[in-house]
Amino acid sequence: MFEEVDSDGSNNVSRSELEKIVKETHFGKGVDSDEAVTKLLHDLDVNKDDEISENEFVDGFTKWLNSNSNQAASSKSSSHEPHQTWEEVEKVMEGNQTKGVSAWLEALAYVFLGIIMLSLLAEPLIASVQNFSEAAGISSFFISFILVPLATNFREATSAIKEA
């Protein structure tokens, strides 16, 4: 990595070489490249000669990597999230996935079960809405698409209004 940054082969990384690497890295609009170069020089240039030797470069990045890995380890141990790395998440996802034909059969069984439940339970609701609309003199369309959803979601709607 040092040899890539040291483009002129002088065995020292100058400010201009750092600026070139920082600008090529494209950190984003929120990062000022001059500020990043100044910070890198401040952190890596131990003898303050405005150039970074190979030893300063290696020592600085080793210290930086060790401090970041220590921070990651401490945040990992203090975190309450069950999965910290992508590898762990992928293992859990692979373990939870049902593979092949059995997954399709299970999905189809749930669809048919839902259709059966809907056909059995919809009839009483339809009869109730029809009877209420005739007794109240209100269109059954209005009751089924306005009043019933409002009634079923009344508690959530009032709590949302109170929060607002």
PDB file of C-alpha atoms in Angstrom:
ATOM      1  CA  MET A   1       0.000   0.000   0.000  1.00  0.00           C
ATOM      2  CA  PHE A   2       2.889   2.335   0.838  1.00  0.00           C
ATOM      3  CA  GLU A   3       4.479   1.719  -2.562  1.00  0.00           C
ATOM      4  CA  GLU A   4       1.215   2.609  -4.306  1.00  0.00           C
ATOM      5  CA  VAL A   5       0.942   5.876  -2.378  1.00  0.00           C
ATOM      6  CA  ASP A   6       4.646   6.689  -2.907  1.00  0.00           C
ATOM      7  CA  SER A   7       4.251   7.289  -6.644  1.00  0.00           C
ATOM      8  CA  ASP A   8       7.659   8.934  -7.180  1.00  0.00           C
ATOM      9  CA  GLY A   9       9.609   6.119  -5.431  1.00  0.00           C
ATOM     10  CA  SER A  10      11.306   8.420  -2.928  1.00  0.00           C
ATOM     11  CA  ASN A  11      10.507   6.102   0.027  1.00  0.00           C
ATOM     12  CA  ASN A  12       8.575   9.005   1.547  1.00  0.00           C
ATOM     13  CA  VAL A  13       4.986  10.069   1.002  1.00  0.00           C
ATOM     14  CA  SER A  14       4.708  13.794   0.435  1.00  0.00           C
ATOM     15  CA  ARG A  15       1.698  16.038   0.951  1.00  0.00           C
ATOM     16  CA  SER A  16       1.067  16.158  -2.820  1.00  0.00           C
ATOM     17  CA  GLU A  17       1.061  12.342  -3.047  1.00  0.00           C
ATOM     18  CA  LEU A  18      -1.391  12.165  -0.150  1.00  0.00           C
ATOM     19  CA  GLU A  19      -3.608  14.778  -1.829  1.00  0.00           C
ATOM     20  CA  LYS A  20      -3.604  12.746  -5.038  1.00  0.00           C
ATOM     21  CA  ILE A  21      -4.647   9.536  -3.238  1.00  0.00           C
ATOM     22  CA  VAL A  22      -7.314  11.289  -1.161  1.00  0.00           C
ATOM     23  CA  LYS A  23      -8.818  12.953  -4.250  1.00  0.00           C
ATOM     24  CA  GLU A  24      -8.794   9.643  -6.171  1.00  0.00           C
ATOM     25  CA  THR A  25     -10.517   7.870  -3.289  1.00  0.00           C
ATOM     26  CA  HIS A  26     -13.701  10.006  -3.585  1.00  0.00           C
ATOM     27  CA  PHE A  27     -14.797   9.990   0.041  1.00  0.00           C
ATOM     28  CA  GLY A  28     -17.912  11.954  -0.841  1.00  0.00           C
ATOM     29  CA  LYS A  29     -19.128  15.528  -0.757  1.00  0.00           C
ATOM     30  CA  GLY A  30     -19.042  15.752   3.049  1.00  0.00           C
ATOM     31  CA  VAL A  31     -15.252  15.211   3.283  1.00  0.00           C
ATOM     32  CA  ASP A  32     -12.829  18.056   2.585  1.00  0.00           C
ATOM     33  CA  SER A  33      -9.734  16.585   0.897  1.00  0.00           C
ATOM     34  CA  ASP A  34      -7.382  19.263   2.314  1.00  0.00           C
ATOM     35  CA  GLU A  35      -8.660  18.573   5.810  1.00  0.00           C
ATOM     36  CA  ALA A  36      -8.246  14.812   5.291  1.00  0.00           C
ATOM     37  CA  VAL A  37      -4.653  15.264   4.068  1.00  0.00           C
ATOM     38  CA  THR A  38      -3.846  17.500   7.050  1.00  0.00           C
ATOM     39  CA  LYS A  39      -5.338  14.938   9.429  1.00  0.00           C
ATOM     40  CA  LEU A  40      -3.394  12.081   7.803  1.00  0.00           C
ATOM     41  CA  LEU A  41      -0.144  14.046   7.966  1.00  0.00           C
ATOM     42  CA  HIS A  42      -0.800  14.952  11.593  1.00  0.00           C
ATOM     43  CA  ASP A  43      -1.554  11.345  12.544  1.00  0.00           C
ATOM     44  CA  LEU A  44       1.119   9.570  10.489  1.00  0.00           C
ATOM     45  CA  ASP A  45       4.043  12.007  10.358  1.00  0.00           C
ATOM     46  CA  VAL A  46       5.669  11.294  13.716  1.00  0.00           C
ATOM     47  CA  ASN A  47       8.893  13.269  13.168  1.00  0.00           C
ATOM     48  CA  LYS A  48       6.955  16.256  11.699  1.00  0.00           C
ATOM     49  CA  ASP A  49       9.071  16.645   8.542  1.00  0.00           C
ATOM     50  CA  ASP A  50       5.940  16.931   6.337  1.00  0.00           C
ATOM     51  CA  GLU A  51       6.727  13.564   4.760  1.00  0.00           C
ATOM     52  CA  ILE A  52       5.680  10.110   5.837  1.00  0.00           C
ATOM     53  CA  SER A  53       8.354   7.435   5.815  1.00  0.00           C
ATOM     54  CA  GLU A  54       7.521   3.797   5.266  1.00  0.00           C
ATOM     55  CA  ASN A  55       7.955   3.032   8.982  1.00  0.00           C
ATOM     56  CA  GLU A  56       5.680   5.940   9.974  1.00  0.00           C
ATOM     57  CA  PHE A  57       3.144   4.801   7.400  1.00  0.00           C
ATOM     58  CA  VAL A  58       3.116   1.176   8.575  1.00  0.00           C
ATOM     59  CA  ASP A  59       3.169   2.084  12.283  1.00  0.00           C
ATOM     60  CA  GLY A  60       0.392   4.658  11.864  1.00  0.00           C
ATOM     61  CA  PHE A  61      -1.916   2.383   9.899  1.00  0.00           C
ATOM     62  CA  THR A  62      -1.211  -0.552  12.222  1.00  0.00           C
ATOM     63  CA  LYS A  63      -2.118   1.596  15.229  1.00  0.00           C
ATOM     64  CA  TRP A  64      -5.213   2.890  13.417  1.00  0.00           C
ATOM     65  CA  LEU A  65      -6.339  -0.630  12.450  1.00  0.00           C
ATOM     66  CA  ASN A  66      -5.725  -1.945  15.970  1.00  0.00           C
ATOM     67  CA  SER A  67      -7.679   0.899  17.546  1.00  0.00           C
ATOM     68  CA  ASN A  68     -10.580   0.388  15.139  1.00  0.00           C
ATOM     69  CA  SER A  69     -10.610  -3.373  15.695  1.00  0.00           C
ATOM     70  CA  ASN A  70     -10.597  -2.785  19.476  1.00  0.00           C
ATOM     71  CA  GLN A  71     -13.506  -0.344  19.116  1.00  0.00           C
ATOM     72  CA  ALA A  72     -15.376  -2.838  16.946  1.00  0.00           C
ATOM     73  CA  ALA A  73     -14.771  -5.614  19.454  1.00  0.00           C
ATOM     74  CA  SER A  74     -15.946  -3.480  22.365  1.00  0.00           C
ATOM     75  CA  SER A  75     -19.025  -2.297  20.483  1.00  0.00           C
ATOM     76  CA  LYS A  76     -19.719  -5.888  19.448  1.00  0.00           C
ATOM     77  CA  SER A  77     -19.564  -7.108  23.018  1.00  0.00           C
ATOM     78  CA  SER A  78     -21.685  -4.241  24.334  1.00  0.00           C
ATOM     79  CA  SER A  79     -24.281  -4.426  21.583  1.00  0.00           C
ATOM     80  CA  HIS A  80     -27.535  -6.242  22.115  1.00  0.00           C
ATOM     81  CA  GLU A  81     -27.995  -7.128  18.454  1.00  0.00           C
ATOM     82  CA  PRO A  82     -27.896 -10.883  17.901  1.00  0.00           C
ATOM     83  CA  HIS A  83     -25.993 -10.764  14.577  1.00  0.00           C
ATOM     84  CA  GLN A  84     -22.953  -8.515  14.190  1.00  0.00           C
ATOM     85  CA  THR A  85     -21.303  -9.690  10.974  1.00  0.00           C
ATOM     86  CA  TRP A  86     -22.632 -10.403   7.521  1.00  0.00           C
ATOM     87  CA  GLU A  87     -21.283 -13.943   7.784  1.00  0.00           C
ATOM     88  CA  GLU A  88     -23.420 -14.592  10.867  1.00  0.00           C
ATOM     89  CA  VAL A  89     -26.475 -13.085   9.175  1.00  0.00           C
ATOM     90  CA  GLU A  90     -25.932 -15.223   6.082  1.00  0.00           C
ATOM     91  CA  LYS A  91     -25.614 -18.381   8.213  1.00  0.00           C
ATOM     92  CA  VAL A  92     -28.871 -17.596   9.989  1.00  0.00           C
ATOM     93  CA  MET A  93     -30.637 -16.831   6.708  1.00  0.00           C
ATOM     94  CA  GLU A  94     -29.418 -20.083   5.144  1.00  0.00           C
ATOM     95  CA  GLY A  95     -30.584 -21.991   8.200  1.00  0.00           C
ATOM     96  CA  ASN A  96     -34.045 -20.394   8.077  1.00  0.00           C
ATOM     97  CA  GLN A  97     -34.690 -20.925   4.389  1.00  0.00           C
ATOM     98  CA  THR A  98     -36.761 -23.894   3.326  1.00  0.00           C
ATOM     99  CA  LYS A  99     -35.420 -25.164   0.039  1.00  0.00           C
ATOM    100  CA  GLY A 100     -36.953 -26.655  -3.052  1.00  0.00           C
ATOM    101  CA  VAL A 101     -40.375 -28.104  -3.675  1.00  0.00           C
ATOM    102  CA  SER A 102     -41.320 -28.203   0.015  1.00  0.00           C
ATOM    103  CA  ALA A 103     -41.220 -24.387   0.141  1.00  0.00           C
ATOM    104  CA  TRP A 104     -43.630 -24.146  -2.804  1.00  0.00           C
ATOM    105  CA  LEU A 105     -45.963 -26.716  -1.308  1.00  0.00           C
ATOM    106  CA  GLU A 106     -45.975 -24.922   2.035  1.00  0.00           C
ATOM    107  CA  ALA A 107     -46.734 -21.585   0.354  1.00  0.00           C
ATOM    108  CA  LEU A 108     -49.565 -23.092  -1.683  1.00  0.00           C
ATOM    109  CA  ALA A 109     -51.006 -24.716   1.451  1.00  0.00           C
ATOM    110  CA  TYR A 110     -51.066 -21.324   3.185  1.00  0.00           C
ATOM    111  CA  VAL A 111     -52.789 -19.723   0.177  1.00  0.00           C
ATOM    112  CA  PHE A 112     -55.488 -22.389   0.109  1.00  0.00           C
ATOM    113  CA  LEU A 113     -55.937 -22.194   3.880  1.00  0.00           C
ATOM    114  CA  GLY A 114     -56.392 -18.423   3.586  1.00  0.00           C
ATOM    115  CA  ILE A 115     -58.976 -18.820   0.812  1.00  0.00           C
ATOM    116  CA  ILE A 116     -60.929 -21.362   2.860  1.00  0.00           C
ATOM    117  CA  MET A 117     -60.891 -19.166   5.973  1.00  0.00           C
ATOM    118  CA  LEU A 118     -61.985 -16.141   3.953  1.00  0.00           C
ATOM    119  CA  SER A 119     -64.854 -17.998   2.319  1.00  0.00           C
ATOM    120  CA  LEU A 120     -66.089 -19.323   5.680  1.00  0.00           C
ATOM    121  CA  LEU A 121     -65.743 -16.084   7.634  1.00  0.00           C
ATOM    122  CA  ALA A 122     -66.768 -13.570   4.966  1.00  0.00           C
ATOM    123  CA  GLU A 123     -70.392 -14.672   4.737  1.00  0.00           C
ATOM    124  CA  PRO A 124     -71.380 -13.556   8.273  1.00  0.00           C
ATOM    125  CA  LEU A 125     -69.651 -10.208   7.773  1.00  0.00           C
ATOM    126  CA  ILE A 126     -71.397  -9.646   4.444  1.00  0.00           C
ATOM    127  CA  ALA A 127     -74.777 -10.463   5.969  1.00  0.00           C
ATOM    128  CA  SER A 128     -74.140  -8.127   8.912  1.00  0.00           C
ATOM    129  CA  VAL A 129     -73.105  -5.251   6.654  1.00  0.00           C
ATOM    130  CA  GLN A 130     -76.104  -5.795   4.396  1.00  0.00           C
ATOM    131  CA  ASN A 131     -78.555  -5.871   7.356  1.00  0.00           C
ATOM    132  CA  PHE A 132     -77.004  -2.756   8.908  1.00  0.00           C
ATOM    133  CA  SER A 133     -77.089  -0.823   5.626  1.00  0.00           C
ATOM    134  CA  GLU A 134     -80.771  -1.630   5.109  1.00  0.00           C
ATOM    135  CA  ALA A 135     -81.662  -0.686   8.706  1.00  0.00           C
ATOM    136  CA  ALA A 136     -79.662   2.549   8.662  1.00  0.00           C
ATOM    137  CA  GLY A 137     -80.582   3.527   5.121  1.00  0.00           C
ATOM    138  CA  ILE A 138     -76.905   3.905   4.167  1.00  0.00           C
ATOM    139  CA  SER A 139     -75.276   2.419   1.104  1.00  0.00           C
ATOM    140  CA  SER A 140     -73.637  -0.955   1.777  1.00  0.00           C
ATOM    141  CA  PHE A 141     -70.633   0.250  -0.251  1.00  0.00           C
ATOM    142  CA  PHE A 142     -70.109   3.159   2.178  1.00  0.00           C
ATOM    143  CA  ILE A 143     -70.363   0.860   5.192  1.00  0.00           C
ATOM    144  CA  SER A 144     -68.059  -1.826   3.854  1.00  0.00           C
ATOM    145  CA  PHE A 145     -65.344   0.488   2.511  1.00  0.00           C
ATOM    146  CA  ILE A 146     -65.541   3.434   4.944  1.00  0.00           C
ATOM    147  CA  LEU A 147     -67.171   2.534   8.255  1.00  0.00           C
ATOM    148  CA  VAL A 148     -65.862  -1.025   8.724  1.00  0.00           C
ATOM    149  CA  PRO A 149     -62.182  -0.072   8.118  1.00  0.00           C
ATOM    150  CA  LEU A 150     -62.602   2.930  10.428  1.00  0.00           C
ATOM    151  CA  ALA A 151     -64.158   0.774  13.119  1.00  0.00           C
ATOM    152  CA  THR A 152     -61.490  -1.916  12.898  1.00  0.00           C
ATOM    153  CA  ASN A 153     -58.654   0.609  12.972  1.00  0.00           C
ATOM    154  CA  PHE A 154     -60.226   3.035  15.455  1.00  0.00           C
ATOM    155  CA  ARG A 155     -57.789   2.363  18.285  1.00  0.00           C
ATOM    156  CA  GLU A 156     -54.701   2.792  16.056  1.00  0.00           C
ATOM    157  CA  ALA A 157     -56.168   5.909  14.459  1.00  0.00           C
ATOM    158  CA  THR A 158     -56.944   7.569  17.800  1.00  0.00           C
ATOM    159  CA  SER A 159     -53.493   6.765  19.200  1.00  0.00           C
ATOM    160  CA  ALA A 160     -51.876   8.191  16.046  1.00  0.00           C
ATOM    161  CA  ILE A 161     -53.967  11.358  16.349  1.00  0.00           C
ATOM    162  CA  LYS A 162     -53.041  11.694  20.030  1.00  0.00           C
ATOM    163  CA  GLU A 163     -49.352  11.290  19.177  1.00  0.00           C
ATOM    164  CA  ALA A 164     -49.586  13.944  16.445  1.00  0.00           C
TER     165      ALA A 164
END
